[in-house]
């Protein structure tokens, strides 16, 4: 009888067992909720855009060597990945971007390179090698870029810039705002903002200009790689005025020394042909739409 009473003191009823299970279940559910909130709070988004340098030291000192920055932009455009060219100013949203780095790799009878995407801390977050077989350096490197970027369908997740957590938003009573990268706009020939994204780009491996509508049928040429040619970056270097003939403009061109020269411009079929006359004869600049 005594042993039975001793055992009965440790006996747990079915009701008490159910209460214990219920308490444990509540604790488990609360833990799951906190874990989910934590995951949501630190959910990351992909990088927003890519910065393409206008020079790659491994391939030469000049601007757009072998058309590499043009080739990179073309491949990114085909993948609907936003790209911009760098300006001489810092960008407040710089950590939303990745910067292209091209590394030249040695290879017999082939043009081989590695495309790297680096974050704002200069860490490589994505890289891939590519090889081109064309004998021409320009065509071969373009093939190598295309093959290297073949596996890039979208930009990687941005782990360098944590998003505000859901808990912080709820407690502060505010919603997180997604901000687009700062863009330099052309308004009355004034440049504002931090990063310029050309909308109508023409180039000839020396000049890299954006053809901007200036109203009244006029157009302005805004140079992207100004510092490489003796200008200021994003300087207005020419005004094109309609001549009265289809697709023909008169041009007032500013040289790197600040001299003003006049010429004629023929703009048709994605080609910008500028003719100047001087004591040495006629000089023609031909730029093609990127």
PDB file of C-alpha atoms in Angstrom:
ATOM      1  CA  UNK A   1       0.000   0.000   0.000  1.00  0.00           C
ATOM      2  CA  UNK A   2       2.798   2.418   0.867  1.00  0.00           C
ATOM      3  CA  UNK A   3       4.651   1.623  -2.337  1.00  0.00           C
ATOM      4  CA  UNK A   4       1.462   2.246  -4.329  1.00  0.00           C
ATOM      5  CA  UNK A   5       0.992   5.676  -2.696  1.00  0.00           C
ATOM      6  CA  UNK A   6       4.606   6.578  -3.463  1.00  0.00           C
ATOM      7  CA  UNK A   7       4.067   5.728  -7.125  1.00  0.00           C
ATOM      8  CA  UNK A   8       0.783   7.633  -7.238  1.00  0.00           C
ATOM      9  CA  UNK A   9       2.510  10.862  -6.099  1.00  0.00           C
ATOM     10  CA  UNK A  10       4.549  10.832  -9.328  1.00  0.00           C
ATOM     11  CA  UNK A  11       1.540  10.035 -11.488  1.00  0.00           C
ATOM     12  CA  UNK A  12       0.622  12.681 -14.104  1.00  0.00           C
ATOM     13  CA  UNK A  13      -2.947  12.840 -15.282  1.00  0.00           C
ATOM     14  CA  UNK A  14      -3.922  12.979 -18.935  1.00  0.00           C
ATOM     15  CA  UNK A  15      -5.178  16.552 -18.517  1.00  0.00           C
ATOM     16  CA  UNK A  16      -1.874  17.715 -17.049  1.00  0.00           C
ATOM     17  CA  UNK A  17       0.033  15.937 -19.850  1.00  0.00           C
ATOM     18  CA  UNK A  18      -2.100  17.719 -22.425  1.00  0.00           C
ATOM     19  CA  UNK A  19      -1.367  21.081 -20.775  1.00  0.00           C
ATOM     20  CA  UNK A  20       2.371  20.376 -20.851  1.00  0.00           C
ATOM     21  CA  UNK A  21       2.209  19.475 -24.547  1.00  0.00           C
ATOM     22  CA  UNK A  22       0.206  22.625 -25.261  1.00  0.00           C
ATOM     23  CA  UNK A  23       2.784  24.816 -23.503  1.00  0.00           C
ATOM     24  CA  UNK A  24       5.622  23.151 -25.414  1.00  0.00           C
ATOM     25  CA  UNK A  25       3.740  23.613 -28.703  1.00  0.00           C
ATOM     26  CA  UNK A  26       3.242  27.340 -27.989  1.00  0.00           C
ATOM     27  CA  UNK A  27       6.955  27.752 -27.262  1.00  0.00           C
ATOM     28  CA  UNK A  28       7.781  25.923 -30.502  1.00  0.00           C
ATOM     29  CA  UNK A  29       5.404  28.094 -32.524  1.00  0.00           C
ATOM     30  CA  UNK A  30       6.790  31.290 -30.988  1.00  0.00           C
ATOM     31  CA  UNK A  31      10.312  30.173 -31.824  1.00  0.00           C
ATOM     32  CA  UNK A  32       9.254  29.510 -35.436  1.00  0.00           C
ATOM     33  CA  UNK A  33       7.645  32.953 -35.656  1.00  0.00           C
ATOM     34  CA  UNK A  34      10.819  34.676 -34.441  1.00  0.00           C
ATOM     35  CA  UNK A  35      12.921  32.669 -36.878  1.00  0.00           C
ATOM     36  CA  UNK A  36      10.635  33.580 -39.782  1.00  0.00           C
ATOM     37  CA  UNK A  37      10.676  37.265 -38.812  1.00  0.00           C
ATOM     38  CA  UNK A  38      14.438  37.131 -38.614  1.00  0.00           C
ATOM     39  CA  UNK A  39      14.711  35.604 -42.078  1.00  0.00           C
ATOM     40  CA  UNK A  40      12.277  38.153 -43.539  1.00  0.00           C
ATOM     41  CA  UNK A  41      14.085  40.989 -41.789  1.00  0.00           C
ATOM     42  CA  UNK A  42      17.354  40.115 -43.459  1.00  0.00           C
ATOM     43  CA  UNK A  43      16.051  39.013 -46.855  1.00  0.00           C
ATOM     44  CA  UNK A  44      18.439  40.345 -49.499  1.00  0.00           C
ATOM     45  CA  UNK A  45      17.735  41.646 -52.964  1.00  0.00           C
ATOM     46  CA  UNK A  46      19.930  41.372 -56.063  1.00  0.00           C
ATOM     47  CA  UNK A  47      22.318  44.176 -56.972  1.00  0.00           C
ATOM     48  CA  UNK A  48      20.561  46.906 -58.939  1.00  0.00           C
ATOM     49  CA  UNK A  49      23.047  47.751 -61.688  1.00  0.00           C
ATOM     50  CA  UNK A  50      26.582  47.322 -63.021  1.00  0.00           C
ATOM     51  CA  UNK A  51      29.275  49.981 -63.472  1.00  0.00           C
ATOM     52  CA  UNK A  52      31.412  49.477 -66.589  1.00  0.00           C
ATOM     53  CA  UNK A  53      34.830  51.206 -66.456  1.00  0.00           C
ATOM     54  CA  UNK A  54      35.970  52.912 -69.636  1.00  0.00           C
ATOM     55  CA  UNK A  55      39.520  51.547 -69.232  1.00  0.00           C
ATOM     56  CA  UNK A  56      40.939  48.088 -68.505  1.00  0.00           C
ATOM     57  CA  UNK A  57      44.638  48.285 -67.688  1.00  0.00           C
ATOM     58  CA  UNK A  58      45.335  44.624 -68.538  1.00  0.00           C
ATOM     59  CA  UNK A  59      44.427  45.336 -72.157  1.00  0.00           C
ATOM     60  CA  UNK A  60      46.021  48.751 -72.748  1.00  0.00           C
ATOM     61  CA  UNK A  61      46.072  52.314 -71.487  1.00  0.00           C
ATOM     62  CA  UNK A  62      43.573  53.774 -73.938  1.00  0.00           C
ATOM     63  CA  UNK A  63      39.847  54.247 -73.712  1.00  0.00           C
ATOM     64  CA  UNK A  64      37.640  51.229 -74.447  1.00  0.00           C
ATOM     65  CA  UNK A  65      40.566  48.949 -75.454  1.00  0.00           C
ATOM     66  CA  UNK A  66      39.594  46.514 -78.220  1.00  0.00           C
ATOM     67  CA  UNK A  67      35.983  47.646 -77.722  1.00  0.00           C
ATOM     68  CA  UNK A  68      35.809  45.712 -74.431  1.00  0.00           C
ATOM     69  CA  UNK A  69      33.529  48.066 -72.501  1.00  0.00           C
ATOM     70  CA  UNK A  70      31.213  48.163 -75.527  1.00  0.00           C
ATOM     71  CA  UNK A  71      31.208  44.348 -75.642  1.00  0.00           C
ATOM     72  CA  UNK A  72      30.418  44.110 -71.922  1.00  0.00           C
ATOM     73  CA  UNK A  73      27.568  46.607 -72.181  1.00  0.00           C
ATOM     74  CA  UNK A  74      26.121  44.798 -75.206  1.00  0.00           C
ATOM     75  CA  UNK A  75      26.033  41.473 -73.354  1.00  0.00           C
ATOM     76  CA  UNK A  76      24.494  43.027 -70.233  1.00  0.00           C
ATOM     77  CA  UNK A  77      21.851  44.802 -72.321  1.00  0.00           C
ATOM     78  CA  UNK A  78      20.891  41.497 -73.962  1.00  0.00           C
ATOM     79  CA  UNK A  79      20.311  40.085 -70.468  1.00  0.00           C
ATOM     80  CA  UNK A  80      18.260  43.145 -69.405  1.00  0.00           C
ATOM     81  CA  UNK A  81      20.881  43.936 -66.770  1.00  0.00           C
ATOM     82  CA  UNK A  82      21.186  47.646 -66.155  1.00  0.00           C
ATOM     83  CA  UNK A  83      24.641  49.151 -66.721  1.00  0.00           C
ATOM     84  CA  UNK A  84      26.118  52.639 -66.381  1.00  0.00           C
ATOM     85  CA  UNK A  85      29.459  54.318 -66.981  1.00  0.00           C
ATOM     86  CA  UNK A  86      31.364  55.801 -64.031  1.00  0.00           C
ATOM     87  CA  UNK A  87      31.489  59.520 -63.346  1.00  0.00           C
ATOM     88  CA  UNK A  88      34.140  61.428 -61.440  1.00  0.00           C
ATOM     89  CA  UNK A  89      31.799  61.780 -58.447  1.00  0.00           C
ATOM     90  CA  UNK A  90      30.929  59.329 -55.716  1.00  0.00           C
ATOM     91  CA  UNK A  91      27.528  57.680 -55.632  1.00  0.00           C
ATOM     92  CA  UNK A  92      25.414  57.466 -52.485  1.00  0.00           C
ATOM     93  CA  UNK A  93      24.046  54.100 -53.610  1.00  0.00           C
ATOM     94  CA  UNK A  94      27.405  52.721 -54.688  1.00  0.00           C
ATOM     95  CA  UNK A  95      26.903  49.518 -52.665  1.00  0.00           C
ATOM     96  CA  UNK A  96      23.833  48.755 -54.779  1.00  0.00           C
ATOM     97  CA  UNK A  97      26.173  48.304 -57.743  1.00  0.00           C
ATOM     98  CA  UNK A  98      28.772  45.863 -58.979  1.00  0.00           C
ATOM     99  CA  UNK A  99      31.822  47.015 -60.948  1.00  0.00           C
ATOM    100  CA  UNK A 100      33.206  45.070 -63.904  1.00  0.00           C
ATOM    101  CA  UNK A 101      36.837  43.970 -63.769  1.00  0.00           C
ATOM    102  CA  UNK A 102      38.506  42.217 -66.714  1.00  0.00           C
ATOM    103  CA  UNK A 103      41.575  40.041 -66.163  1.00  0.00           C
ATOM    104  CA  UNK A 104      43.714  39.025 -69.148  1.00  0.00           C
ATOM    105  CA  UNK A 105      44.640  35.328 -69.094  1.00  0.00           C
ATOM    106  CA  UNK A 106      47.467  33.733 -71.049  1.00  0.00           C
ATOM    107  CA  UNK A 107      46.424  31.267 -73.717  1.00  0.00           C
ATOM    108  CA  UNK A 108      48.060  29.941 -76.859  1.00  0.00           C
ATOM    109  CA  UNK A 109      46.402  31.146 -80.082  1.00  0.00           C
ATOM    110  CA  UNK A 110      43.248  32.244 -78.208  1.00  0.00           C
ATOM    111  CA  UNK A 111      41.928  35.409 -76.605  1.00  0.00           C
ATOM    112  CA  UNK A 112      41.184  34.432 -73.029  1.00  0.00           C
ATOM    113  CA  UNK A 113      39.973  36.598 -70.163  1.00  0.00           C
ATOM    114  CA  UNK A 114      38.090  36.492 -66.899  1.00  0.00           C
ATOM    115  CA  UNK A 115      35.108  38.726 -66.128  1.00  0.00           C
ATOM    116  CA  UNK A 116      34.775  39.666 -62.464  1.00  0.00           C
ATOM    117  CA  UNK A 117      31.964  41.543 -60.737  1.00  0.00           C
ATOM    118  CA  UNK A 118      33.219  43.331 -57.615  1.00  0.00           C
ATOM    119  CA  UNK A 119      31.169  44.904 -54.838  1.00  0.00           C
ATOM    120  CA  UNK A 120      31.720  48.296 -53.190  1.00  0.00           C
ATOM    121  CA  UNK A 121      34.331  46.700 -50.894  1.00  0.00           C
ATOM    122  CA  UNK A 122      36.243  45.382 -53.937  1.00  0.00           C
ATOM    123  CA  UNK A 123      35.295  41.787 -53.141  1.00  0.00           C
ATOM    124  CA  UNK A 124      34.710  39.488 -56.130  1.00  0.00           C
ATOM    125  CA  UNK A 125      31.117  38.252 -55.870  1.00  0.00           C
ATOM    126  CA  UNK A 126      30.938  36.618 -59.311  1.00  0.00           C
ATOM    127  CA  UNK A 127      33.521  35.587 -61.910  1.00  0.00           C
ATOM    128  CA  UNK A 128      33.739  33.470 -65.033  1.00  0.00           C
ATOM    129  CA  UNK A 129      36.328  32.838 -67.749  1.00  0.00           C
ATOM    130  CA  UNK A 130      35.727  33.057 -71.468  1.00  0.00           C
ATOM    131  CA  UNK A 131      37.714  32.309 -74.622  1.00  0.00           C
ATOM    132  CA  UNK A 132      37.487  33.731 -78.136  1.00  0.00           C
ATOM    133  CA  UNK A 133      38.921  32.007 -81.197  1.00  0.00           C
ATOM    134  CA  UNK A 134      38.848  34.851 -83.752  1.00  0.00           C
ATOM    135  CA  UNK A 135      42.262  36.065 -84.896  1.00  0.00           C
ATOM    136  CA  UNK A 136      41.245  39.715 -84.512  1.00  0.00           C
ATOM    137  CA  UNK A 137      41.778  40.901 -80.940  1.00  0.00           C
ATOM    138  CA  UNK A 138      38.590  42.961 -80.994  1.00  0.00           C
ATOM    139  CA  UNK A 139      36.412  40.123 -82.265  1.00  0.00           C
ATOM    140  CA  UNK A 140      38.203  37.516 -80.142  1.00  0.00           C
ATOM    141  CA  UNK A 141      37.817  39.456 -76.914  1.00  0.00           C
ATOM    142  CA  UNK A 142      34.159  40.182 -77.729  1.00  0.00           C
ATOM    143  CA  UNK A 143      33.636  36.409 -78.105  1.00  0.00           C
ATOM    144  CA  UNK A 144      35.445  35.804 -74.804  1.00  0.00           C
ATOM    145  CA  UNK A 145      33.247  38.347 -73.006  1.00  0.00           C
ATOM    146  CA  UNK A 146      30.100  36.758 -74.465  1.00  0.00           C
ATOM    147  CA  UNK A 147      31.135  33.280 -73.319  1.00  0.00           C
ATOM    148  CA  UNK A 148      32.151  34.475 -69.867  1.00  0.00           C
ATOM    149  CA  UNK A 149      28.813  36.239 -69.346  1.00  0.00           C
ATOM    150  CA  UNK A 150      26.818  33.384 -70.844  1.00  0.00           C
ATOM    151  CA  UNK A 151      26.022  31.999 -67.383  1.00  0.00           C
ATOM    152  CA  UNK A 152      24.940  35.363 -65.927  1.00  0.00           C
ATOM    153  CA  UNK A 153      21.164  35.558 -66.282  1.00  0.00           C
ATOM    154  CA  UNK A 154      20.689  37.992 -63.391  1.00  0.00           C
ATOM    155  CA  UNK A 155      22.813  39.836 -60.851  1.00  0.00           C
ATOM    156  CA  UNK A 156      23.810  38.056 -57.621  1.00  0.00           C
ATOM    157  CA  UNK A 157      22.152  38.730 -54.283  1.00  0.00           C
ATOM    158  CA  UNK A 158      23.534  41.783 -52.482  1.00  0.00           C
ATOM    159  CA  UNK A 159      24.896  40.690 -49.118  1.00  0.00           C
ATOM    160  CA  UNK A 160      26.995  43.821 -48.645  1.00  0.00           C
ATOM    161  CA  UNK A 161      24.047  46.076 -47.824  1.00  0.00           C
ATOM    162  CA  UNK A 162      21.464  44.609 -45.385  1.00  0.00           C
ATOM    163  CA  UNK A 163      17.902  45.705 -45.916  1.00  0.00           C
ATOM    164  CA  UNK A 164      15.933  47.180 -42.960  1.00  0.00           C
ATOM    165  CA  UNK A 165      14.243  44.378 -41.006  1.00  0.00           C
ATOM    166  CA  UNK A 166      10.500  43.885 -40.883  1.00  0.00           C
ATOM    167  CA  UNK A 167      10.558  44.289 -37.085  1.00  0.00           C
ATOM    168  CA  UNK A 168      12.263  47.676 -37.363  1.00  0.00           C
ATOM    169  CA  UNK A 169       9.716  48.859 -39.926  1.00  0.00           C
ATOM    170  CA  UNK A 170       6.773  47.818 -37.766  1.00  0.00           C
ATOM    171  CA  UNK A 171       8.180  49.331 -34.578  1.00  0.00           C
ATOM    172  CA  UNK A 172       9.021  52.642 -36.264  1.00  0.00           C
ATOM    173  CA  UNK A 173       5.736  52.781 -38.160  1.00  0.00           C
ATOM    174  CA  UNK A 174       7.517  53.395 -41.471  1.00  0.00           C
ATOM    175  CA  UNK A 175       7.901  51.394 -44.640  1.00  0.00           C
ATOM    176  CA  UNK A 176      11.219  50.644 -46.287  1.00  0.00           C
ATOM    177  CA  UNK A 177      11.781  52.691 -49.438  1.00  0.00           C
ATOM    178  CA  UNK A 178      13.594  51.201 -52.408  1.00  0.00           C
ATOM    179  CA  UNK A 179      15.816  53.857 -53.947  1.00  0.00           C
ATOM    180  CA  UNK A 180      17.099  53.805 -57.519  1.00  0.00           C
ATOM    181  CA  UNK A 181      20.736  54.635 -58.225  1.00  0.00           C
ATOM    182  CA  UNK A 182      21.374  58.357 -58.598  1.00  0.00           C
ATOM    183  CA  UNK A 183      21.341  59.327 -62.265  1.00  0.00           C
ATOM    184  CA  UNK A 184      22.825  62.433 -63.823  1.00  0.00           C
ATOM    185  CA  UNK A 185      20.167  64.183 -65.884  1.00  0.00           C
ATOM    186  CA  UNK A 186      20.711  66.817 -68.560  1.00  0.00           C
ATOM    187  CA  UNK A 187      18.504  69.825 -67.813  1.00  0.00           C
ATOM    188  CA  UNK A 188      19.337  73.119 -69.554  1.00  0.00           C
ATOM    189  CA  UNK A 189      22.838  71.788 -70.119  1.00  0.00           C
ATOM    190  CA  UNK A 190      23.373  71.412 -66.366  1.00  0.00           C
ATOM    191  CA  UNK A 191      24.667  68.126 -64.999  1.00  0.00           C
ATOM    192  CA  UNK A 192      23.220  67.015 -61.676  1.00  0.00           C
ATOM    193  CA  UNK A 193      23.512  63.793 -59.715  1.00  0.00           C
ATOM    194  CA  UNK A 194      26.295  61.280 -59.409  1.00  0.00           C
ATOM    195  CA  UNK A 195      26.133  58.636 -62.127  1.00  0.00           C
ATOM    196  CA  UNK A 196      25.390  59.279 -65.769  1.00  0.00           C
ATOM    197  CA  UNK A 197      23.590  56.718 -67.879  1.00  0.00           C
ATOM    198  CA  UNK A 198      23.801  57.518 -71.608  1.00  0.00           C
ATOM    199  CA  UNK A 199      20.542  57.120 -73.491  1.00  0.00           C
ATOM    200  CA  UNK A 200      21.761  57.622 -77.073  1.00  0.00           C
ATOM    201  CA  UNK A 201      25.406  56.602 -77.096  1.00  0.00           C
ATOM    202  CA  UNK A 202      27.794  56.871 -80.080  1.00  0.00           C
ATOM    203  CA  UNK A 203      31.473  55.913 -80.154  1.00  0.00           C
ATOM    204  CA  UNK A 204      34.503  55.405 -82.415  1.00  0.00           C
ATOM    205  CA  UNK A 205      37.055  54.008 -79.904  1.00  0.00           C
ATOM    206  CA  UNK A 206      38.272  57.558 -79.274  1.00  0.00           C
ATOM    207  CA  UNK A 207      35.172  59.595 -78.561  1.00  0.00           C
ATOM    208  CA  UNK A 208      32.341  58.267 -76.450  1.00  0.00           C
ATOM    209  CA  UNK A 209      29.408  60.721 -76.637  1.00  0.00           C
ATOM    210  CA  UNK A 210      25.736  60.830 -75.818  1.00  0.00           C
ATOM    211  CA  UNK A 211      23.527  62.584 -78.378  1.00  0.00           C
ATOM    212  CA  UNK A 212      21.020  64.566 -76.325  1.00  0.00           C
ATOM    213  CA  UNK A 213      17.931  66.388 -77.622  1.00  0.00           C
ATOM    214  CA  UNK A 214      18.253  70.100 -76.781  1.00  0.00           C
ATOM    215  CA  UNK A 215      14.869  71.289 -78.084  1.00  0.00           C
ATOM    216  CA  UNK A 216      13.973  73.091 -81.283  1.00  0.00           C
ATOM    217  CA  UNK A 217      15.419  70.260 -83.327  1.00  0.00           C
ATOM    218  CA  UNK A 218      18.884  70.902 -81.920  1.00  0.00           C
ATOM    219  CA  UNK A 219      21.094  68.249 -80.362  1.00  0.00           C
ATOM    220  CA  UNK A 220      24.028  68.341 -77.967  1.00  0.00           C
ATOM    221  CA  UNK A 221      27.009  66.006 -77.824  1.00  0.00           C
ATOM    222  CA  UNK A 222      27.938  65.180 -74.247  1.00  0.00           C
ATOM    223  CA  UNK A 223      31.313  63.478 -73.898  1.00  0.00           C
ATOM    224  CA  UNK A 224      31.537  60.553 -71.492  1.00  0.00           C
ATOM    225  CA  UNK A 225      35.297  60.001 -71.459  1.00  0.00           C
ATOM    226  CA  UNK A 226      36.249  63.669 -71.330  1.00  0.00           C
ATOM    227  CA  UNK A 227      39.258  63.485 -69.025  1.00  0.00           C
ATOM    228  CA  UNK A 228      40.965  60.989 -71.321  1.00  0.00           C
ATOM    229  CA  UNK A 229      40.824  63.435 -74.239  1.00  0.00           C
ATOM    230  CA  UNK A 230      41.563  66.753 -72.544  1.00  0.00           C
ATOM    231  CA  UNK A 231      37.964  67.694 -71.739  1.00  0.00           C
ATOM    232  CA  UNK A 232      36.069  67.512 -68.487  1.00  0.00           C
ATOM    233  CA  UNK A 233      33.967  64.413 -67.998  1.00  0.00           C
ATOM    234  CA  UNK A 234      30.377  64.935 -69.163  1.00  0.00           C
ATOM    235  CA  UNK A 235      31.309  68.204 -70.897  1.00  0.00           C
ATOM    236  CA  UNK A 236      29.116  69.488 -73.716  1.00  0.00           C
ATOM    237  CA  UNK A 237      31.457  69.508 -76.723  1.00  0.00           C
ATOM    238  CA  UNK A 238      29.140  70.243 -79.667  1.00  0.00           C
ATOM    239  CA  UNK A 239      25.805  71.758 -80.613  1.00  0.00           C
ATOM    240  CA  UNK A 240      24.060  70.371 -83.696  1.00  0.00           C
ATOM    241  CA  UNK A 241      21.589  72.684 -85.443  1.00  0.00           C
ATOM    242  CA  UNK A 242      19.224  71.498 -88.230  1.00  0.00           C
ATOM    243  CA  UNK A 243      20.464  72.670 -91.623  1.00  0.00           C
ATOM    244  CA  UNK A 244      17.134  72.338 -93.422  1.00  0.00           C
ATOM    245  CA  UNK A 245      18.243  69.159 -95.172  1.00  0.00           C
ATOM    246  CA  UNK A 246      17.114  65.757 -93.938  1.00  0.00           C
ATOM    247  CA  UNK A 247      19.457  64.310 -91.305  1.00  0.00           C
ATOM    248  CA  UNK A 248      22.039  67.069 -91.871  1.00  0.00           C
ATOM    249  CA  UNK A 249      23.110  69.460 -89.105  1.00  0.00           C
ATOM    250  CA  UNK A 250      25.595  72.280 -88.761  1.00  0.00           C
ATOM    251  CA  UNK A 251      27.971  71.702 -85.872  1.00  0.00           C
ATOM    252  CA  UNK A 252      29.703  74.044 -83.448  1.00  0.00           C
ATOM    253  CA  UNK A 253      32.470  71.855 -82.024  1.00  0.00           C
ATOM    254  CA  UNK A 254      34.650  72.660 -79.024  1.00  0.00           C
ATOM    255  CA  UNK A 255      38.203  71.306 -79.123  1.00  0.00           C
ATOM    256  CA  UNK A 256      40.008  70.125 -75.957  1.00  0.00           C
ATOM    257  CA  UNK A 257      41.849  73.485 -75.995  1.00  0.00           C
ATOM    258  CA  UNK A 258      38.543  75.354 -75.943  1.00  0.00           C
ATOM    259  CA  UNK A 259      38.676  76.476 -79.596  1.00  0.00           C
ATOM    260  CA  UNK A 260      35.420  76.647 -81.555  1.00  0.00           C
ATOM    261  CA  UNK A 261      35.284  75.080 -85.019  1.00  0.00           C
ATOM    262  CA  UNK A 262      32.370  74.624 -87.378  1.00  0.00           C
ATOM    263  CA  UNK A 263      31.404  71.647 -89.480  1.00  0.00           C
ATOM    264  CA  UNK A 264      28.613  69.562 -90.953  1.00  0.00           C
ATOM    265  CA  UNK A 265      27.053  66.475 -89.401  1.00  0.00           C
ATOM    266  CA  UNK A 266      25.226  63.664 -91.168  1.00  0.00           C
ATOM    267  CA  UNK A 267      23.159  61.564 -88.746  1.00  0.00           C
ATOM    268  CA  UNK A 268      21.492  58.494 -90.259  1.00  0.00           C
ATOM    269  CA  UNK A 269      21.235  54.736 -89.845  1.00  0.00           C
ATOM    270  CA  UNK A 270      22.964  54.678 -86.466  1.00  0.00           C
ATOM    271  CA  UNK A 271      26.001  56.597 -87.764  1.00  0.00           C
ATOM    272  CA  UNK A 272      27.169  60.086 -86.820  1.00  0.00           C
ATOM    273  CA  UNK A 273      29.581  61.515 -89.411  1.00  0.00           C
ATOM    274  CA  UNK A 274      31.146  64.903 -88.618  1.00  0.00           C
ATOM    275  CA  UNK A 275      33.144  66.827 -91.251  1.00  0.00           C
ATOM    276  CA  UNK A 276      35.459  69.738 -90.409  1.00  0.00           C
ATOM    277  CA  UNK A 277      37.460  71.905 -92.830  1.00  0.00           C
ATOM    278  CA  UNK A 278      40.772  73.507 -91.886  1.00  0.00           C
ATOM    279  CA  UNK A 279      44.085  74.516 -93.433  1.00  0.00           C
ATOM    280  CA  UNK A 280      45.145  70.862 -93.613  1.00  0.00           C
ATOM    281  CA  UNK A 281      42.041  69.849 -95.514  1.00  0.00           C
ATOM    282  CA  UNK A 282      38.909  68.058 -94.425  1.00  0.00           C
ATOM    283  CA  UNK A 283      38.783  65.996 -91.258  1.00  0.00           C
ATOM    284  CA  UNK A 284      36.010  63.452 -90.760  1.00  0.00           C
ATOM    285  CA  UNK A 285      34.972  61.847 -87.491  1.00  0.00           C
ATOM    286  CA  UNK A 286      32.679  58.843 -87.739  1.00  0.00           C
ATOM    287  CA  UNK A 287      30.872  57.535 -84.659  1.00  0.00           C
ATOM    288  CA  UNK A 288      28.490  54.608 -84.540  1.00  0.00           C
ATOM    289  CA  UNK A 289      25.563  54.014 -82.263  1.00  0.00           C
ATOM    290  CA  UNK A 290      26.279  51.552 -79.492  1.00  0.00           C
TER     291      UNK A 290
END
